[in-house]
Amino acid sequence: MASISNSAVAFTGTTASDLLRSSKSSGVIGIPLRTLGKARFSVKTRDLSVVAKARKVKKHEYPWPEDPDPNVKGGLLTHLSHFKPLKEKPKPVTLDFEKPLVALEKKIIDVRKMANETGLDFSDQIASLENKYQQALKDLYTHLTPIQRVSIARHPNRPTFLDHIFSITDKFVELHGDRAGYDDPAIVTGIGTIDGKRYMFMGHQKGRNTKENIMRNFGMPTPHGYRKALRMMYYADHHGFPIVTFIDTPGAFADLKSEELGQGEAIAHNLRTMFGLKVPIVSIVIGEGGSGGALAIGCANKLLMLENAVFYVASPEACAAILWKTAKASPKAAEKLKITGPELCKLQIADGIIPEPLGGAHADPSWTSQQIKNAINESMDELGKMDTEALLKHRMLKFRKIGGFQEGVPVDPMRKVNMKKKEEPIARKTPVLVLEDEVEKLKQQISKVKESSSKPTELALNEMIEKLKKEIDLEYSAAVEAMGLQDRLSNLREECLKANSQDNLMHPVLIDKIEKLSDEFNKGLSTAPNYASLKYKLDRLKEFSKAKIALEKKSKGDELKMDINKKLKEVMDRPEMKEKIQALKAEIQKLGASSVADLDEGTKESIAKTKKEIELELANVLKSMDLDVEIVKAKELINQDTKAKAESLKEETNKKIENLMKSSDLKNTVELLKLEVAKAGKTPDTASKNKIEALEQQIKQKLSAAINSSEIKEKHEELLAEIEALESDGGSNGSLKNDDLKEASSKNDESRVEINLGANRSFT
């Protein structure tokens, strides 16, 4: 309100304009009429004076010091930021996993209230309850699950970017606008000082209540916000200010308008620019860092995270909705995503963890801010020692190493100590009664294999064989332990591993040790307490192994039969084949013959010719299936008895050689031969060659003497004489490939087709 004082003369009979025209009488010159019309005049003296009084308003309590700027004495720079402290304290919010603490807290309040009302001393009970509360709080917050950390990072009372800024900075001036027409409130930028050092700060700003969250768009920036941050990055790079960014956003705002304005382009431009800035950059995740919206200001030399902050490419709820089609699986998704600070530090994505108080950052915001300040000072001291080239290379290598690994590089011993050991399941033996039930079910299934498909039976059989192998290994281990041979076995195993690691052949002494231990174990195995169950499982393993071989042969034979029948049907269904057969049938019917004897010579020759043509066509088809085809006569086959004798002689010879090889004398000679060959190498000298030849000759003589002195030679000569006699009777043009004797047939003069399926199988 302005008041103008003048002489006590009343303005009667004259107008205000007349008074103003007189330059000396009134003393008022050049004052607008509009101003004077609103003023109250009282003429006291000749001279006039204008007095302006400022309207008193309530003084604001700002979070920065009372005298932030020495240039403004005793004043506050109200233009520094629109951020002001809340008039009311935020209401406490209890998370789901914190509910057990609420019950303890309520008990403490009730006991204190009772003490105040009754006047009795309950200090011991209160102290005990408080100790329990602190212990429960400590246990809860030192064993948090990933989804619980997500809940803490999203806590509505968690300190925001500006809360931390005004706690850690000496002075801070907020800078607005992207110079393109808009100032995004979801990203705040400004210059501030910490301990006299000037930094450029920028970060996501969430609201502290519903009204602020709507104004700040829940901390989700639009392209304008990223372009504002980009402008400040260029500004800091030009003036040499280190950059500190604070990340706290669910992600970039993904509405239609943001997409039209180039949300992806703005984020990509920030990513490219941050890798080329010549000043140190430190990023701190104070809440949740979501996807590209967080990374747009997170390409830093060092990425630090508060203890309960999270950093992810997709929120746990979104990941669970994609993978498991329900957001209820978010705890599982949070665990698999590896989004917490400790896990990201192990993956070398984050570079450090800033501690929080028990209960989260909202339990003691000022202490948390102090920890952030210390982390910034330490990081900037380290980065400040680097020159520009080293700084850019450091930033590039930080991101290049993410996700990379090298094979064959030994793990650092210190890192190996801190690795979590894989928890292997404890192997336990299956009781024999339970195993018997499973065996009986499988036997019934095998017996019905002709009625149904063999595929499920083969799968069940393979599972049972693998299970029996594991059970037998456990039984053998238990038997070794019961017989007291465990220490000797472990020592012997170490010696064998040592010999194998040095790529040396086993010494005969080591082989003797193995044989002695094996003999001792086999002799005492029948006295082991678990011998009955071991024998039962071994017998079942042999039985099912034979059944598996039979099933495999059956399935392969069935498949081969189906393929052959299909091919033969295709041959017989050819038009030319049908015409030939129909012509022969018509000719036979025309002659009226009832048997082969009634046919004339020309018809017989036609039938034989057609038969040969069909056989050749069938043979060509079978050869196209990679099958060896041989047409033999029944007279040319060696009988089954001769083949059985040959197989028996072969088994007896092999057994004789095996027994001979097990003898210590010949075995030691063979081992010495191996050692000499290993010592000689690829280019042996004359002495080594002589030794090797002498040892080989010695082994051959021993084998020849053993075989010639036995009955094997006589049996072999008898078998050869029998084969020669058979050949002299009817001649043998059959092929004896790979020294295998062909199967005999009891049929007379009819021909047959024999198909060899490799070395060990045949189909007739």
Short mmCIF file of N, CA, C and O in Angstrom, two decimals, residues 5 22 105 109 142 144 153 156 176 246 299 319 328 350 398 407 412 452 469 471 505 643:
data_model
loop_
_atom_site.label_atom_id
_atom_site.label_comp_id
_atom_site.label_asym_id
_atom_site.label_seq_id
_atom_site.Cartn_x
_atom_site.Cartn_y
_atom_site.Cartn_z
N SER A 5 2.22 11.79 1.39
CA SER A 5 2.01 12.86 2.40
C SER A 5 2.22 14.23 1.76
O SER A 5 3.14 14.43 0.99
N SER A 22 0.36 22.26 -11.54
CA SER A 22 1.24 23.21 -10.83
C SER A 22 2.46 22.47 -10.38
O SER A 22 2.39 21.53 -9.61
N GLU A 105 6.38 -54.39 17.51
CA GLU A 105 6.33 -52.95 17.78
C GLU A 105 5.07 -52.59 18.57
O GLU A 105 5.11 -51.75 19.48
N ILE A 109 4.76 -50.79 22.37
CA ILE A 109 3.91 -49.61 22.63
C ILE A 109 2.93 -49.89 23.76
O ILE A 109 2.72 -49.05 24.65
N THR A 142 18.85 -58.96 6.54
CA THR A 142 20.10 -59.58 6.05
C THR A 142 19.83 -60.83 5.21
O THR A 142 20.77 -61.40 4.66
N LEU A 144 17.13 -60.99 2.71
CA LEU A 144 16.03 -60.57 1.84
C LEU A 144 16.06 -61.34 0.53
O LEU A 144 17.13 -61.61 -0.04
N ALA A 153 12.72 -51.16 -2.95
CA ALA A 153 13.12 -50.16 -3.94
C ALA A 153 11.94 -49.31 -4.40
O ALA A 153 12.11 -48.15 -4.78
N PRO A 156 7.03 -46.21 -1.10
CA PRO A 156 6.59 -44.82 -1.33
C PRO A 156 7.34 -43.79 -0.50
O PRO A 156 7.39 -42.61 -0.88
N HIS A 176 16.79 -25.88 -15.98
CA HIS A 176 15.54 -26.38 -16.57
C HIS A 176 15.61 -26.36 -18.08
O HIS A 176 16.38 -25.62 -18.69
N PHE A 246 21.65 -40.06 -11.02
CA PHE A 246 20.88 -40.86 -10.07
C PHE A 246 19.75 -41.54 -10.83
O PHE A 246 18.97 -40.87 -11.52
N CYS A 299 25.24 -44.85 -18.71
CA CYS A 299 26.48 -45.32 -19.35
C CYS A 299 27.65 -44.59 -18.71
O CYS A 299 28.13 -43.58 -19.22
N CYS A 319 8.19 -59.94 -16.81
CA CYS A 319 8.88 -61.19 -17.17
C CYS A 319 8.01 -62.40 -16.85
O CYS A 319 7.92 -63.33 -17.66
N LYS A 328 1.72 -63.56 -11.01
CA LYS A 328 1.92 -64.15 -9.68
C LYS A 328 3.26 -64.86 -9.57
O LYS A 328 3.72 -65.14 -8.46
N ALA A 350 27.43 -54.13 -12.11
CA ALA A 350 27.58 -53.07 -11.12
C ALA A 350 29.00 -53.12 -10.55
O ALA A 350 29.63 -54.18 -10.52
N LYS A 398 34.40 -51.26 -19.61
CA LYS A 398 33.41 -51.66 -18.60
C LYS A 398 32.23 -52.36 -19.25
O LYS A 398 31.72 -53.36 -18.73
N GLU A 407 37.42 -69.50 -22.20
CA GLU A 407 37.51 -70.90 -21.84
C GLU A 407 38.95 -71.26 -21.50
O GLU A 407 39.89 -70.74 -22.10
N ASP A 412 40.38 -67.37 -10.46
CA ASP A 412 41.16 -66.73 -9.41
C ASP A 412 40.87 -67.42 -8.07
O ASP A 412 39.70 -67.61 -7.71
N SER A 452 1.49 -104.23 -28.07
CA SER A 452 1.52 -102.76 -28.17
C SER A 452 2.85 -102.32 -28.76
O SER A 452 3.72 -103.12 -29.05
N LYS A 469 22.26 -99.32 -12.69
CA LYS A 469 23.70 -99.02 -12.69
C LYS A 469 24.07 -98.13 -11.52
O LYS A 469 25.09 -98.35 -10.84
N GLU A 471 22.39 -97.83 -8.72
CA GLU A 471 22.19 -98.61 -7.50
C GLU A 471 23.37 -99.56 -7.26
O GLU A 471 23.85 -99.71 -6.13
N LEU A 505 52.46 -94.98 -19.42
CA LEU A 505 51.80 -96.27 -19.29
C LEU A 505 51.94 -96.77 -17.86
O LEU A 505 52.90 -96.46 -17.16
N LYS A 643 28.39 -125.16 -38.55
CA LYS A 643 28.49 -123.78 -38.07
C LYS A 643 28.59 -123.73 -36.54
O LYS A 643 29.37 -122.97 -35.98
#
